[in-house]
Short mmCIF file of C-alpha atoms and ligand atoms in Angstrom, two decimals:
data_model
loop_
_atom_site.label_atom_id
_atom_site.label_comp_id
_atom_site.label_asym_id
_atom_site.label_seq_id
_atom_site.Cartn_x
_atom_site.Cartn_y
_atom_site.Cartn_z
CA MET A 30 -112.62 2.67 102.70
CA GLY A 31 -115.70 4.77 103.00
CA GLN A 32 -114.39 6.25 106.25
CA TYR A 33 -114.24 9.82 105.05
CA GLY A 34 -117.36 11.62 106.23
CA TRP A 35 -117.85 15.25 107.12
CA SER A 36 -115.28 15.14 109.87
CA LEU A 37 -111.69 13.88 110.11
CA PRO A 38 -110.95 10.32 109.00
CA VAL A 39 -110.98 7.57 111.63
CA ALA A 40 -108.05 8.04 114.02
CA ALA A 41 -106.22 4.71 113.87
CA SER A 42 -102.74 5.35 115.27
CA SER A 43 -101.31 6.17 118.68
CA TYR A 44 -100.53 9.78 117.76
CA ALA A 45 -103.58 10.52 115.57
CA GLY A 46 -105.45 11.95 118.59
CA LYS A 47 -102.68 14.47 119.32
CA ILE A 48 -102.72 15.77 115.76
CA ASP A 49 -106.52 15.95 115.74
CA PHE A 50 -106.55 17.87 119.03
CA GLY A 51 -104.32 20.53 117.45
CA ILE A 52 -106.64 20.76 114.44
CA TRP A 53 -109.75 21.08 116.64
CA LEU A 54 -108.06 23.67 118.86
CA ILE A 55 -107.26 25.87 115.87
CA HIS A 56 -110.79 25.53 114.51
CA ALA A 57 -112.36 26.33 117.89
CA ALA A 58 -110.12 29.39 118.25
CA MET A 59 -110.97 30.56 114.72
CA LEU A 60 -114.69 30.11 115.41
CA GLY A 61 -114.35 32.12 118.64
CA ILE A 62 -112.47 34.90 116.86
CA PHE A 63 -115.01 34.94 114.03
CA VAL A 64 -117.95 35.31 116.42
CA LEU A 65 -116.28 37.99 118.58
CA TRP A 66 -115.01 39.93 115.60
CA GLY A 67 -118.40 39.74 113.85
CA ALA A 68 -120.19 40.96 117.00
CA PHE A 69 -117.72 43.84 117.41
CA PHE A 70 -118.15 44.80 113.77
CA ILE A 71 -121.94 44.93 114.12
CA TYR A 72 -121.58 46.98 117.32
CA LEU A 73 -119.43 49.52 115.45
CA LEU A 74 -121.85 49.68 112.54
CA VAL A 75 -124.71 50.50 114.88
CA LYS A 76 -122.83 52.84 117.21
CA PHE A 77 -121.24 54.96 114.50
CA ARG A 78 -124.07 54.89 111.99
CA ALA A 79 -124.89 58.07 110.11
CA ARG A 80 -127.20 60.27 112.12
CA PRO A 81 -128.27 63.88 111.71
CA GLY A 82 -126.08 66.17 113.77
CA HIS A 83 -123.05 63.83 113.87
CA ARG A 84 -120.06 64.25 111.60
CA ALA A 85 -116.99 62.13 111.10
CA GLU A 86 -113.75 63.34 112.65
CA ARG A 87 -110.20 62.65 111.71
CA GLU A 88 -106.92 63.52 113.35
CA ASP A 89 -103.82 64.33 111.42
CA HIS A 90 -101.14 61.97 112.69
CA ASP A 91 -98.31 64.39 111.97
CA GLU A 92 -99.59 66.80 114.53
CA THR A 93 -100.07 66.26 118.21
CA PRO A 94 -103.76 66.17 118.88
CA ALA A 95 -104.70 69.09 121.05
CA HIS A 96 -105.64 66.96 124.04
CA ILE A 97 -102.37 64.95 124.13
CA SER A 98 -99.30 66.68 125.53
CA VAL A 99 -96.09 64.71 125.23
CA PRO A 100 -94.12 64.57 128.53
CA ASP A 101 -90.77 66.40 128.58
CA SER A 102 -88.97 63.17 129.46
CA LEU A 103 -89.62 61.96 125.90
CA SER A 104 -88.25 65.08 124.23
CA LYS A 105 -85.09 63.31 123.03
CA PHE A 106 -86.88 60.24 121.67
CA PRO A 107 -88.84 61.02 118.51
CA PHE A 108 -90.07 57.45 118.08
CA ALA A 109 -91.32 57.27 121.68
CA GLN A 110 -93.09 60.58 121.10
CA LEU A 111 -94.79 59.15 118.05
CA LEU A 112 -95.97 56.11 120.01
CA TYR A 113 -97.17 58.33 122.84
CA LYS A 114 -99.14 60.55 120.51
CA ASN A 115 -100.81 57.52 119.00
CA LYS A 116 -101.43 55.60 122.18
CA GLY A 117 -105.15 55.55 121.44
CA GLU A 118 -104.49 53.69 118.20
CA LEU A 119 -102.05 51.32 119.86
CA LYS A 120 -104.87 50.07 122.07
CA SER A 121 -106.54 48.71 118.98
CA LEU A 122 -103.57 46.36 118.60
CA ILE A 123 -104.43 44.58 121.85
CA PRO A 124 -106.76 42.00 120.21
CA ASP A 125 -104.05 41.25 117.64
CA MET A 126 -101.51 40.79 120.41
CA VAL A 127 -103.84 38.40 122.26
CA ILE A 128 -104.35 36.32 119.12
CA MET A 129 -100.67 36.37 118.29
CA SER A 130 -99.78 35.22 121.80
CA PHE A 131 -102.26 32.35 121.47
CA GLU A 132 -100.75 31.33 118.14
CA VAL A 133 -97.18 31.53 119.40
CA ALA A 134 -98.13 29.51 122.50
CA LEU A 135 -99.85 26.93 120.30
CA ILE A 136 -96.69 26.53 118.23
CA VAL A 137 -94.23 26.54 121.12
CA PHE A 138 -96.14 24.52 123.70
CA TYR A 139 -98.21 22.21 121.51
CA ALA A 140 -97.15 21.91 117.86
CA ILE A 141 -93.38 21.66 118.37
CA PRO A 142 -93.54 19.06 121.21
CA VAL A 143 -96.07 16.92 119.29
CA TRP A 144 -94.13 17.25 116.05
CA SER A 145 -90.83 16.32 117.65
CA SER A 146 -92.37 13.35 119.51
CA ILE A 147 -93.48 11.96 116.14
CA LYS A 148 -90.78 13.11 113.76
CA MET A 149 -87.52 13.51 115.66
CA GLY A 150 -86.95 9.86 116.43
CA VAL A 151 -88.30 6.36 116.53
CA PRO A 152 -89.61 5.13 119.90
CA ASP A 153 -87.36 2.64 121.62
CA VAL A 154 -89.68 -0.36 121.80
CA LYS A 155 -88.67 -3.95 122.04
CA ASP A 156 -89.69 -6.18 119.17
CA PRO A 157 -90.91 -3.62 116.63
CA VAL A 158 -92.22 -4.70 113.23
CA VAL A 159 -89.28 -3.79 110.99
CA MET A 160 -89.80 -3.00 107.33
CA GLU A 161 -88.80 -0.71 104.54
CA ILE A 162 -91.05 0.79 101.92
CA VAL A 163 -89.45 1.43 98.57
CA SER A 164 -91.64 3.72 96.52
CA GLU A 165 -91.44 3.96 92.77
CA GLN A 166 -93.46 5.25 89.85
CA PHE A 167 -96.19 4.13 90.56
CA GLY A 168 -96.42 1.86 93.54
CA TRP A 169 -95.26 0.92 97.02
CA ASN A 170 -92.93 -2.04 97.55
CA ILE A 171 -93.25 -3.19 101.12
CA HIS A 172 -90.29 -5.18 102.39
CA TYR A 173 -90.92 -6.96 105.69
CA ALA A 174 -87.83 -7.96 107.68
CA GLY A 175 -89.68 -10.90 109.19
CA PRO A 176 -89.16 -12.52 112.61
CA ASP A 177 -85.37 -11.91 112.65
CA GLY A 178 -85.99 -8.14 112.47
CA LYS A 179 -83.21 -7.84 109.86
CA LEU A 180 -83.80 -6.56 106.35
CA GLY A 181 -82.02 -8.54 103.66
CA LYS A 182 -79.59 -6.57 101.48
CA ARG A 183 -80.76 -4.94 98.30
CA LYS A 184 -78.53 -4.80 95.22
CA MET A 185 -79.10 -2.55 92.27
CA PRO A 186 -78.21 -5.12 89.54
CA LEU A 187 -80.84 -7.51 90.92
CA VAL A 188 -83.68 -5.08 90.30
CA HIS A 189 -86.15 -6.73 87.93
CA PHE A 190 -89.90 -6.85 87.40
CA SER A 191 -89.92 -10.02 89.51
CA ASN A 192 -87.71 -8.43 92.17
CA PRO A 193 -88.60 -4.74 92.20
CA ILE A 194 -86.37 -3.83 95.16
CA GLY A 195 -83.40 -5.99 94.08
CA LEU A 196 -83.53 -8.13 97.23
CA ASP A 197 -80.45 -10.34 97.51
CA ARG A 198 -81.85 -13.77 98.30
CA GLU A 199 -78.35 -15.03 99.06
CA ASP A 200 -78.11 -12.80 102.10
CA PRO A 201 -79.10 -14.95 105.12
CA ALA A 202 -81.03 -11.97 106.55
CA SER A 203 -83.43 -12.13 103.60
CA ALA A 204 -84.47 -15.76 104.22
CA ASP A 205 -87.53 -14.72 106.22
CA ASP A 206 -88.19 -11.51 104.29
CA VAL A 207 -91.38 -10.92 102.37
CA VAL A 208 -91.88 -8.26 99.69
CA MET A 209 -95.38 -7.16 98.77
CA GLY A 210 -96.64 -4.72 96.18
CA ASN A 211 -99.13 -2.15 97.48
CA GLU A 212 -100.14 -4.31 100.42
CA LEU A 213 -99.18 -3.16 103.89
CA ARG A 214 -100.19 -5.41 106.76
CA LEU A 215 -99.55 -4.46 110.35
CA PRO A 216 -100.41 -6.12 113.65
CA VAL A 217 -102.56 -3.91 115.87
CA ASP A 218 -100.98 -2.22 118.92
CA ARG A 219 -97.43 -3.02 117.84
CA THR A 220 -95.01 -0.35 116.73
CA ALA A 221 -93.85 -0.60 113.14
CA VAL A 222 -90.54 1.02 112.26
CA ILE A 223 -90.31 1.80 108.57
CA ASP A 224 -87.45 3.06 106.43
CA LEU A 225 -88.95 5.04 103.59
CA LEU A 226 -87.08 5.14 100.29
CA SER A 227 -87.67 6.02 96.67
CA LYS A 228 -86.25 4.46 93.51
CA ASP A 229 -86.93 7.38 91.22
CA VAL A 230 -88.62 10.65 92.11
CA ILE A 231 -90.06 12.24 95.25
CA HIS A 232 -93.22 10.52 96.45
CA SER A 233 -95.18 11.14 99.63
CA PHE A 234 -96.31 8.29 101.82
CA PHE A 235 -99.75 9.23 103.14
CA ILE A 236 -102.07 7.16 105.31
CA PRO A 237 -104.79 9.56 106.43
CA GLU A 238 -106.14 7.28 109.18
CA PHE A 239 -102.70 7.09 110.79
CA ARG A 240 -102.11 10.85 110.29
CA ILE A 241 -98.81 9.96 108.57
CA LYS A 242 -97.52 11.95 105.67
CA GLN A 243 -93.86 11.76 104.81
CA ASP A 244 -91.96 12.47 101.62
CA ALA A 245 -89.91 9.62 100.17
CA VAL A 246 -86.79 11.18 98.68
CA PRO A 247 -84.43 9.37 96.29
CA GLY A 248 -81.06 8.81 97.96
CA LEU A 249 -82.44 9.14 101.49
CA SER A 250 -83.69 6.55 103.92
CA ILE A 251 -86.23 8.34 106.09
CA PRO A 252 -87.43 6.69 109.30
CA VAL A 253 -91.17 6.63 109.93
CA TRP A 254 -92.99 4.89 112.73
CA VAL A 255 -96.57 4.10 113.62
CA THR A 256 -98.44 2.14 116.24
CA PRO A 257 -101.80 1.20 114.71
CA THR A 258 -104.57 1.14 117.29
CA LYS A 259 -107.62 0.01 115.30
CA VAL A 260 -108.12 -3.15 113.30
CA GLY A 261 -109.39 -2.24 109.84
CA LYS A 262 -108.64 -1.57 106.22
CA TYR A 263 -107.15 1.76 105.25
CA GLU A 264 -105.38 3.27 102.29
CA ILE A 265 -101.90 4.43 101.33
CA THR A 266 -101.90 7.18 98.80
CA CYS A 267 -99.15 9.17 97.17
CA ALA A 268 -99.45 12.80 98.24
CA GLN A 269 -96.78 14.20 95.94
CA LEU A 270 -97.48 14.67 92.24
CA CYS A 271 -94.93 12.23 90.86
CA GLY A 272 -95.80 11.58 87.24
CA PHE A 273 -98.57 10.64 84.82
CA ALA A 274 -100.02 7.79 86.93
CA HIS A 275 -99.64 9.52 90.29
CA SER A 276 -103.36 9.22 90.91
CA LEU A 277 -103.13 5.43 90.63
CA MET A 278 -100.29 5.18 93.14
CA ARG A 279 -102.16 3.67 96.05
CA GLY A 280 -102.01 0.69 98.33
CA ASP A 281 -104.12 -1.15 100.88
CA VAL A 282 -103.36 -1.13 104.58
CA TYR A 283 -104.69 -3.98 106.71
CA VAL A 284 -104.39 -3.68 110.46
CA GLN A 285 -104.91 -7.15 111.87
CA THR A 286 -104.66 -8.99 115.16
CA GLN A 287 -101.24 -10.49 115.85
CA GLU A 288 -102.61 -14.00 115.11
CA GLU A 289 -104.10 -12.97 111.75
CA PHE A 290 -100.90 -11.17 110.87
CA ASP A 291 -98.73 -14.18 111.78
CA ALA A 292 -100.94 -16.55 109.77
CA TRP A 293 -100.75 -14.23 106.76
CA TYR A 294 -96.98 -13.90 107.15
CA GLN A 295 -96.50 -17.66 107.24
CA SER A 296 -98.62 -18.05 104.10
CA ARG A 297 -96.46 -15.49 102.28
CA LEU A 298 -93.27 -17.05 103.52
CA SER A 299 -94.19 -20.47 102.17
CA ALA A 300 -94.95 -18.86 98.80
CA ASN A 301 -91.54 -17.22 98.90
CA PRO A 302 -89.01 -18.84 96.53
CA ALA A 303 -86.15 -18.19 98.91
CA ALA A 304 -87.91 -19.58 101.96
CA PRO A 305 -86.21 -22.43 103.87
CA ALA A 306 -85.39 -25.45 101.67
CA ALA A 307 -88.38 -27.61 102.61
CA SER A 308 -90.79 -25.18 101.03
CA ASN A 309 -88.60 -24.19 98.11
CA PRO A 310 -89.89 -25.85 94.92
CA ALA A 311 -86.54 -25.29 93.18
CA GLU A 312 -84.85 -27.62 95.66
CA GLU A 313 -87.19 -30.51 94.91
CA PHE A 314 -85.70 -31.25 91.50
CU1 CU B 424 -95.87 8.94 93.91
#
């Protein structure tokens, strides 16, 4: 914690830099527009200030100003005539057109490609960290698939305080699975592929340092991926008002080296009641 200063939070995922660049670009453009517009405004205030011997003029738009004669070729096109008569005013739209072109280009050539590279699919990496995150009022259940990369089945009737996601320990795929409450651990520089679910209402999975924010919607399994790039401790927070304890719906994120992560995983696995027989206390009696 304590990473939120005056600027953006620490950028700790592979795509955080791309999102930040878009944010900085917009701010730089807005600053540029503000300065230019302010300078132009001051110029107008000075140039057209009230002075003795000068009076304000106005033209009636319904009449052709005396100095503009509409060409005969436009005689059949009333709208074109109107534009022609007001061509002086149309020039004032040029700055708006420039800004609009910049904004459209930003969306088409930057925002959409970046968005689709993050949101439209999961990168095809070998050996990803596979997990699902089942959100509920008011916490995050993190279900790690373990070394086999396969998530054990979940069954609704098994849901219990001691088994919040209803993990079926009889499914062989769940033998190396670990379920944690509000504790997300990830090895650094390895892609994690996450299925995001909700047991009750809409939540939003938000890790500012990763620049991830994704709604968890009941009935949907939404893929999310991240490649953490900085070892450290971060925070999951719920970004969707989801009930009376929404503000308490948070979790810790630990990005660790692969060795630290493996050691932690082994320690959880041996504490796991459905771990292989040798470490299962129930089998000893
Ligand atoms: Cu929530």
